[in-house]
CSV table of N, CA and C in Angstrom, one decimal:
chain,number,residue,atom,x,y,z
E,1,MET,N,0.8,-1.2,0.0
E,1,MET,CA,0.0,0.0,0.0
E,1,MET,C,0.9,1.2,0.0
E,2,GLY,N,0.4,2.3,-0.7
E,2,GLY,CA,1.2,3.5,-0.8
E,2,GLY,C,1.1,4.4,0.4
E,3,LYS,N,1.8,5.5,0.2
E,3,LYS,CA,1.8,6.5,1.3
E,3,LYS,C,0.5,7.2,1.4
E,4,THR,N,0.0,7.4,2.7
E,4,THR,CA,-1.3,8.0,3.0
E,4,THR,C,-1.1,9.4,3.3
E,5,ASN,N,-2.0,10.3,2.8
E,5,ASN,CA,-1.9,11.7,3.0
E,5,ASN,C,-3.2,12.1,3.7
E,6,GLU,N,-3.2,12.7,4.9
E,6,GLU,CA,-4.4,13.1,5.6
E,6,GLU,C,-4.4,14.6,5.6
E,7,LYS,N,-5.5,15.2,5.1
E,7,LYS,CA,-5.5,16.7,5.1
E,7,LYS,C,-6.8,17.1,5.9
E,8,CYS,N,-6.6,18.1,6.8
E,8,CYS,CA,-7.7,18.6,7.6
E,8,CYS,C,-8.5,19.6,6.7
E,9,LEU,N,-9.8,19.2,6.5
E,9,LEU,CA,-10.6,20.1,5.6
E,9,LEU,C,-11.1,21.3,6.4
E,10,PHE,N,-11.5,21.1,7.7
E,10,PHE,CA,-11.9,22.2,8.6
E,10,PHE,C,-12.2,21.6,9.9
E,11,SER,N,-12.2,22.5,10.9
E,11,SER,CA,-12.6,22.1,12.3
E,11,SER,C,-13.7,23.2,12.7
E,12,LYS,N,-14.6,22.8,13.5
E,12,LYS,CA,-15.6,23.7,13.9
E,12,LYS,C,-16.0,23.5,15.4
E,13,THR,N,-16.2,24.5,16.1
E,13,THR,CA,-16.7,24.5,17.5
E,13,THR,C,-18.2,24.4,17.3
E,14,LEU,N,-18.9,23.5,18.0
E,14,LEU,CA,-20.3,23.2,17.8
E,14,LEU,C,-21.2,24.3,18.4
E,15,THR,N,-22.2,24.7,17.7
E,15,THR,CA,-23.2,25.6,18.2
E,15,THR,C,-24.5,24.9,18.6
E,16,LYS,N,-25.5,25.6,19.1
E,16,LYS,CA,-26.8,25.0,19.5
E,16,LYS,C,-27.4,24.4,18.2
E,17,THR,N,-27.3,25.1,17.1
E,17,THR,CA,-27.9,24.6,15.8
E,17,THR,C,-27.2,23.4,15.4
E,18,ASP,N,-25.9,23.3,15.5
E,18,ASP,CA,-25.2,22.1,15.1
E,18,ASP,C,-25.6,20.9,16.0
E,19,ILE,N,-25.9,21.1,17.2
E,19,ILE,CA,-26.3,20.0,18.1
E,19,ILE,C,-27.7,19.6,17.9
E,20,ASN,N,-28.6,20.6,17.8
E,20,ASN,CA,-30.1,20.3,17.8
E,20,ASN,C,-30.6,20.1,16.4
E,21,ASN,N,-29.9,20.5,15.3
E,21,ASN,CA,-30.6,20.4,14.0
E,21,ASN,C,-29.7,19.9,12.9
E,22,LYS,N,-28.8,20.7,12.4
E,22,LYS,CA,-27.9,20.3,11.3
E,22,LYS,C,-26.6,20.9,11.5
E,23,PHE,N,-25.6,20.4,10.8
E,23,PHE,CA,-24.2,20.9,11.0
E,23,PHE,C,-23.8,21.8,9.8
E,24,SER,N,-23.6,23.0,10.1
E,24,SER,CA,-23.2,24.0,9.0
E,24,SER,C,-21.7,23.8,8.6
E,25,VAL,N,-21.5,23.6,7.3
E,25,VAL,CA,-20.1,23.4,6.8
E,25,VAL,C,-19.6,24.7,6.3
E,26,LYS,N,-18.3,24.9,6.5
E,26,LYS,CA,-17.7,26.1,5.9
E,26,LYS,C,-17.7,26.1,4.4
E,27,SER,N,-18.2,27.1,3.8
E,27,SER,CA,-18.4,27.1,2.3
E,27,SER,C,-17.1,26.9,1.6
E,28,LYS,N,-16.0,27.4,2.1
E,28,LYS,CA,-14.7,27.2,1.5
E,28,LYS,C,-14.2,25.8,1.4
E,29,SER,N,-14.8,24.9,2.2
E,29,SER,CA,-14.5,23.5,2.3
E,29,SER,C,-15.3,22.7,1.3
E,30,LEU,N,-16.3,23.3,0.7
E,30,LEU,CA,-17.2,22.6,-0.2
E,30,LEU,C,-16.5,21.8,-1.4
E,31,PRO,N,-15.5,22.4,-2.0
E,31,PRO,CA,-14.8,21.7,-3.1
E,31,PRO,C,-14.1,20.4,-2.6
E,32,SER,N,-13.8,20.2,-1.3
E,32,SER,CA,-13.2,19.0,-0.8
E,32,SER,C,-14.1,17.9,-0.7
E,33,PHE,N,-15.4,18.1,-0.8
E,33,PHE,CA,-16.4,17.0,-0.6
E,33,PHE,C,-16.8,16.5,-2.0
E,34,PRO,N,-17.5,15.4,-2.0
E,34,PRO,CA,-17.9,14.8,-3.3
E,34,PRO,C,-18.6,15.9,-4.2
E,35,PRO,N,-18.4,15.9,-5.5
E,35,PRO,CA,-18.9,16.9,-6.4
E,35,PRO,C,-20.5,16.7,-6.5
E,36,PHE,N,-21.1,17.8,-6.8
E,36,PHE,CA,-22.6,17.8,-7.0
E,36,PHE,C,-22.8,17.9,-8.5
E,37,GLY,N,-23.8,17.2,-9.0
E,37,GLY,CA,-24.2,17.2,-10.4
E,37,GLY,C,-24.8,18.5,-10.7
E,38,ALA,N,-25.1,18.8,-12.0
E,38,ALA,CA,-25.7,20.0,-12.4
E,38,ALA,C,-27.0,20.4,-11.7
E,39,GLN,N,-27.9,19.4,-11.5
E,39,GLN,CA,-29.2,19.7,-10.9
E,39,GLN,C,-29.3,18.9,-9.6
E,40,THR,N,-28.1,18.6,-8.9
E,40,THR,CA,-28.1,17.9,-7.7
E,40,THR,C,-27.8,18.8,-6.5
E,41,TYR,N,-28.6,18.7,-5.5
E,41,TYR,CA,-28.4,19.6,-4.3
E,41,TYR,C,-28.1,18.8,-3.0
E,42,ALA,N,-28.0,17.5,-3.2
E,42,ALA,CA,-27.7,16.6,-2.0
E,42,ALA,C,-26.7,15.6,-2.5
E,43,GLN,N,-25.8,15.2,-1.6
E,43,GLN,CA,-24.8,14.3,-1.9
E,43,GLN,C,-24.5,13.5,-0.6
E,44,ASP,N,-24.5,12.1,-0.7
E,44,ASP,CA,-24.2,11.3,0.4
E,44,ASP,C,-22.7,11.0,0.4
E,45,PHE,N,-22.1,10.9,1.6
E,45,PHE,CA,-20.7,10.5,1.7
E,45,PHE,C,-20.5,9.8,3.1
E,46,ASN,N,-19.5,8.9,3.2
E,46,ASN,CA,-19.2,8.2,4.4
E,46,ASN,C,-18.0,8.9,5.0
E,47,ALA,N,-18.0,8.9,6.4
E,47,ALA,CA,-16.8,9.4,7.1
E,47,ALA,C,-16.6,8.4,8.2
E,48,GLU,N,-15.3,8.1,8.4
E,48,GLU,CA,-14.9,7.1,9.5
E,48,GLU,C,-14.5,7.9,10.7
E,49,ASP,N,-14.9,7.4,11.9
E,49,ASP,CA,-14.5,8.1,13.1
E,49,ASP,C,-13.3,7.5,13.7
E,50,GLU,N,-12.9,7.9,14.9
E,50,GLU,CA,-11.6,7.5,15.5
E,50,GLU,C,-11.6,6.0,15.8
E,51,GLU,N,-12.7,5.4,15.9
E,51,GLU,CA,-12.8,4.0,16.3
E,51,GLU,C,-13.0,3.1,15.1
E,52,GLY,N,-13.0,3.7,13.9
E,52,GLY,CA,-13.2,2.9,12.6
E,52,GLY,C,-14.6,2.8,12.2
E,53,LYS,N,-15.6,3.3,12.9
E,53,LYS,CA,-17.0,3.2,12.5
E,53,LYS,C,-17.3,4.2,11.4
E,54,LYS,N,-18.0,3.7,10.4
E,54,LYS,CA,-18.3,4.5,9.2
E,54,LYS,C,-19.7,5.1,9.5
E,55,TRP,N,-19.8,6.4,9.2
E,55,TRP,CA,-21.0,7.2,9.3
E,55,TRP,C,-21.5,7.7,7.9
E,56,LEU,N,-22.7,7.5,7.6
E,56,LEU,CA,-23.3,8.0,6.4
E,56,LEU,C,-23.9,9.3,6.6
E,57,PHE,N,-23.4,10.4,5.9
E,57,PHE,CA,-23.9,11.7,6.1
E,57,PHE,C,-24.5,12.2,4.7
E,58,ARG,N,-25.4,13.2,4.8
E,58,ARG,CA,-25.9,13.8,3.5
E,58,ARG,C,-25.5,15.3,3.6
E,59,LEU,N,-24.7,15.7,2.6
E,59,LEU,CA,-24.3,17.1,2.4
E,59,LEU,C,-25.3,17.8,1.5
E,60,ILE,N,-25.9,18.8,1.9
E,60,ILE,CA,-26.9,19.6,1.1
E,60,ILE,C,-26.5,21.0,0.9
E,61,ILE,N,-26.7,21.5,-0.4
E,61,ILE,CA,-26.5,22.9,-0.7
E,61,ILE,C,-27.7,23.5,-1.2
E,62,ARG,N,-27.8,24.8,-1.1
E,62,ARG,CA,-28.9,25.6,-1.6
E,62,ARG,C,-28.7,25.8,-3.1
E,63,LYS,N,-29.8,26.0,-3.7
E,63,LYS,CA,-29.8,26.4,-5.2
E,63,LYS,C,-29.3,27.8,-5.2
E,64,GLY,N,-28.7,28.2,-6.3
E,64,GLY,CA,-28.3,29.6,-6.5
E,64,GLY,C,-26.8,29.8,-6.1
E,65,LYS,N,-26.5,31.1,-6.0
E,65,LYS,CA,-25.1,31.5,-5.9
E,65,LYS,C,-24.5,31.2,-4.5
E,66,HIS,N,-25.3,31.4,-3.4
E,66,HIS,CA,-24.8,31.1,-2.1
E,66,HIS,C,-25.2,29.7,-1.7
E,67,LYS,N,-24.3,28.8,-1.8
E,67,LYS,CA,-24.6,27.4,-1.6
E,67,LYS,C,-24.9,27.0,-0.1
E,68,LYS,N,-24.3,27.7,0.9
E,68,LYS,CA,-24.5,27.4,2.3
E,68,LYS,C,-24.7,25.9,2.6
E,69,PRO,N,-23.6,25.2,2.5
E,69,PRO,CA,-23.7,23.7,2.8
E,69,PRO,C,-24.0,23.3,4.2
E,70,VAL,N,-24.8,22.3,4.4
E,70,VAL,CA,-25.1,21.7,5.7
E,70,VAL,C,-25.0,20.2,5.6
E,71,ILE,N,-24.7,19.6,6.7
E,71,ILE,CA,-24.8,18.1,6.8
E,71,ILE,C,-26.1,17.8,7.6
E,72,SER,N,-27.0,17.1,7.0
E,72,SER,CA,-28.3,16.8,7.6
E,72,SER,C,-28.4,15.3,8.0
E,73,ALA,N,-28.8,14.5,7.1
E,73,ALA,CA,-29.0,13.1,7.4
E,73,ALA,C,-27.8,12.4,8.0
E,74,GLY,N,-28.0,11.7,9.1
E,74,GLY,CA,-26.9,11.0,9.7
E,74,GLY,C,-26.3,11.8,10.8
E,75,TRP,N,-26.4,13.1,10.8
E,75,TRP,CA,-25.7,14.0,11.7
E,75,TRP,C,-26.3,13.9,13.1
E,76,ARG,N,-27.6,13.9,13.3
E,76,ARG,CA,-28.2,13.8,14.7
E,76,ARG,C,-27.8,12.5,15.4
E,77,SER,N,-27.8,11.4,14.6
E,77,SER,CA,-27.4,10.1,15.2
E,77,SER,C,-26.0,10.2,15.7
E,78,PHE,N,-25.1,10.8,14.9
E,78,PHE,CA,-23.7,11.0,15.3
E,78,PHE,C,-23.6,11.8,16.6
E,79,VAL,N,-24.3,12.9,16.7
E,79,VAL,CA,-24.3,13.8,17.8
E,79,VAL,C,-24.8,13.0,19.1
E,80,ARG,N,-25.9,12.2,18.9
E,80,ARG,CA,-26.4,11.4,20.1
E,80,ARG,C,-25.4,10.4,20.5
E,81,GLN,N,-24.8,9.6,19.6
E,81,GLN,CA,-23.9,8.5,20.0
E,81,GLN,C,-22.7,9.1,20.6
E,82,LYS,N,-22.2,10.2,20.1
E,82,LYS,CA,-20.9,10.7,20.6
E,82,LYS,C,-21.2,11.6,21.8
E,83,LYS,N,-22.4,11.9,22.2
E,83,LYS,CA,-22.8,12.7,23.3
E,83,LYS,C,-22.2,14.1,23.2
E,84,LEU,N,-22.3,14.7,22.0
E,84,LEU,CA,-21.7,16.0,21.7
E,84,LEU,C,-22.6,17.1,22.4
E,85,LYS,N,-21.8,18.1,22.7
E,85,LYS,CA,-22.5,19.3,23.4
E,85,LYS,C,-21.9,20.6,22.7
E,86,ILE,N,-22.6,21.7,23.0
E,86,ILE,CA,-22.2,23.0,22.5
E,86,ILE,C,-20.7,23.2,23.0
E,87,ASP,N,-19.9,23.7,22.2
E,87,ASP,CA,-18.5,24.0,22.4
E,87,ASP,C,-17.5,22.8,22.2
E,88,ASP,N,-18.1,21.6,22.0
E,88,ASP,CA,-17.2,20.5,21.5
E,88,ASP,C,-16.7,20.9,20.1
E,89,LYS,N,-15.7,20.2,19.6
E,89,LYS,CA,-15.1,20.5,18.3
E,89,LYS,C,-15.3,19.2,17.4
E,90,VAL,N,-15.6,19.5,16.1
E,90,VAL,CA,-15.6,18.4,15.1
E,90,VAL,C,-14.6,18.8,14.1
E,91,LEU,N,-13.8,17.8,13.7
E,91,LEU,CA,-12.8,18.0,12.6
E,91,LEU,C,-13.0,17.0,11.5
E,92,PHE,N,-13.1,17.5,10.3
E,92,PHE,CA,-13.2,16.7,9.1
E,92,PHE,C,-11.9,16.6,8.4
E,93,PHE,N,-11.5,15.4,8.0
E,93,PHE,CA,-10.3,15.1,7.3
E,93,PHE,C,-10.6,14.4,6.0
E,94,LYS,N,-9.7,14.5,5.0
E,94,LYS,CA,-9.8,13.7,3.8
E,94,LYS,C,-8.4,12.9,3.8
E,95,GLU,N,-8.6,11.6,3.7
E,95,GLU,CA,-7.4,10.8,3.6
E,95,GLU,C,-7.3,10.1,2.3
E,96,GLN,N,-6.1,10.2,1.7
E,96,GLN,CA,-5.9,9.6,0.3
E,96,GLN,C,-4.6,9.0,0.2
E,97,ASN,N,-4.5,7.8,-0.3
E,97,ASN,CA,-3.3,7.1,-0.6
E,97,ASN,C,-3.2,7.0,-2.1
E,98,GLU,N,-2.0,6.6,-2.6
E,98,GLU,CA,-1.8,6.5,-4.0
E,98,GLU,C,-2.8,5.7,-4.8
E,99,ALA,N,-3.3,4.6,-4.1
E,99,ALA,CA,-4.3,3.8,-4.8
E,99,ALA,C,-5.7,4.4,-4.8
E,100,GLU,N,-5.9,5.4,-4.0
E,100,GLU,CA,-7.3,6.0,-3.9
E,100,GLU,C,-7.4,7.3,-4.7
E,101,ILE,N,-6.4,7.7,-5.4
E,101,ILE,CA,-6.4,9.0,-6.2
E,101,ILE,C,-7.6,9.0,-7.2
E,102,ALA,N,-7.9,7.9,-7.8
E,102,ALA,CA,-9.0,7.8,-8.8
E,102,ALA,C,-10.3,7.9,-8.1
E,103,THR,N,-10.4,7.4,-6.9
E,103,THR,CA,-11.7,7.4,-6.2
E,103,THR,C,-12.0,8.6,-5.3
E,104,GLY,N,-10.9,9.4,-5.2
E,104,GLY,CA,-11.1,10.6,-4.3
E,104,GLY,C,-10.7,10.4,-2.9
E,105,GLY,N,-10.4,9.2,-2.4
E,105,GLY,CA,-10.0,9.0,-1.0
E,105,GLY,C,-11.2,8.8,-0.1
E,106,LYS,N,-11.0,8.9,1.2
E,106,LYS,CA,-12.0,8.7,2.2
E,106,LYS,C,-12.0,9.8,3.2
E,107,TYR,N,-13.1,10.0,3.8
E,107,TYR,CA,-13.3,11.1,4.8
E,107,TYR,C,-13.2,10.5,6.2
E,108,LYS,N,-12.6,11.3,7.1
E,108,LYS,CA,-12.6,11.0,8.5
E,108,LYS,C,-13.2,12.1,9.3
E,109,ILE,N,-13.8,11.7,10.4
E,109,ILE,CA,-14.4,12.7,11.3
E,109,ILE,C,-13.8,12.4,12.7
E,110,LYS,N,-13.3,13.5,13.4
E,110,LYS,CA,-12.8,13.4,14.7
E,110,LYS,C,-13.5,14.4,15.6
E,111,VAL,N,-13.6,14.0,16.9
E,111,VAL,CA,-14.3,14.8,17.9
E,111,VAL,C,-13.3,15.1,19.0
E,112,GLN,N,-13.4,16.4,19.4
E,112,GLN,CA,-12.7,16.8,20.6
E,112,GLN,C,-13.7,17.4,21.6
E,113,LYS,N,-13.8,16.8,22.8
E,113,LYS,CA,-14.7,17.2,23.8
E,113,LYS,C,-14.1,18.4,24.6
E,114,SER,N,-14.9,19.5,24.8
E,114,SER,CA,-14.4,20.6,25.5
E,114,SER,C,-14.2,20.3,27.0
E,115,VAL,N,-13.2,20.9,27.6
E,115,VAL,CA,-13.0,20.7,29.0
E,115,VAL,C,-13.2,22.1,29.6
E,116,LYS,N,-14.1,22.2,30.5
E,116,LYS,CA,-14.5,23.5,31.1
E,116,LYS,C,-14.3,23.5,32.6
E,117,VAL,N,-13.9,24.7,33.1
E,117,VAL,CA,-13.8,24.9,34.5
E,117,VAL,C,-14.5,26.2,34.7
E,118,PHE,N,-15.6,26.2,35.5
E,118,PHE,CA,-16.4,27.4,35.8
E,118,PHE,C,-16.9,28.0,34.5
E,119,LYS,N,-17.4,27.1,33.6
E,119,LYS,CA,-18.0,27.5,32.3
E,119,LYS,C,-17.0,28.0,31.3
E,120,ALA,N,-15.7,28.1,31.6
E,120,ALA,CA,-14.7,28.6,30.7
E,120,ALA,C,-14.0,27.4,30.1
E,121,ILE,N,-13.8,27.4,28.7
E,121,ILE,CA,-13.1,26.3,28.1
E,121,ILE,C,-11.6,26.4,28.3
E,122,ILE,N,-11.0,25.3,28.9
E,122,ILE,CA,-9.6,25.4,29.1
E,122,ILE,C,-8.8,24.5,28.2
E,123,GLY,N,-9.5,23.7,27.4
E,123,GLY,CA,-8.9,22.8,26.4
E,123,GLY,C,-9.8,21.8,25.8
E,124,TYR,N,-9.3,20.9,25.1
E,124,TYR,CA,-10.1,19.9,24.4
E,124,TYR,C,-9.4,18.5,24.5
E,125,VAL,N,-10.2,17.4,24.6
E,125,VAL,CA,-9.6,16.1,24.7
E,125,VAL,C,-10.3,15.3,23.6
E,126,PRO,N,-9.5,14.3,23.0
E,126,PRO,CA,-10.2,13.4,22.0
E,126,PRO,C,-11.3,12.7,22.6
E,127,CYS,N,-12.3,12.5,21.7
E,127,CYS,CA,-13.5,11.7,22.1
E,127,CYS,C,-13.3,10.3,21.7
E,128,MET,N,-13.5,9.3,22.6
E,128,MET,CA,-13.4,7.9,22.2
E,128,MET,C,-14.7,7.3,22.7
E,129,GLY,N,-15.6,7.0,21.8
E,129,GLY,CA,-16.8,6.4,22.3
E,129,GLY,C,-18.1,7.2,21.9
């Protein structure tokens, strides 16, 4: 197997909307996700977590100039299972080795739980579970 290259697409500190509804994706990261067809506004993709579990997510964009991407389907299940809360961080990565260049590689998702003292965030720890 060839050399693996892992690139961080973006990280985000979770908001109330991210926890309770859908996950807003940074627009500048959109080209790193699977391409949308001419009349396609939703795209499914898998992301693997730190434990090797694969999650199926749906990335949706708006019609028109301002795409405003969000991850909807699959997201709430991920939030519940990982027990995510406001101020936790989610990081998306794209991993690609030489054999995966033609297929575009695979996505990884990592969680960092916020550590708070008197409601102030003092750091983050990896989430396992």
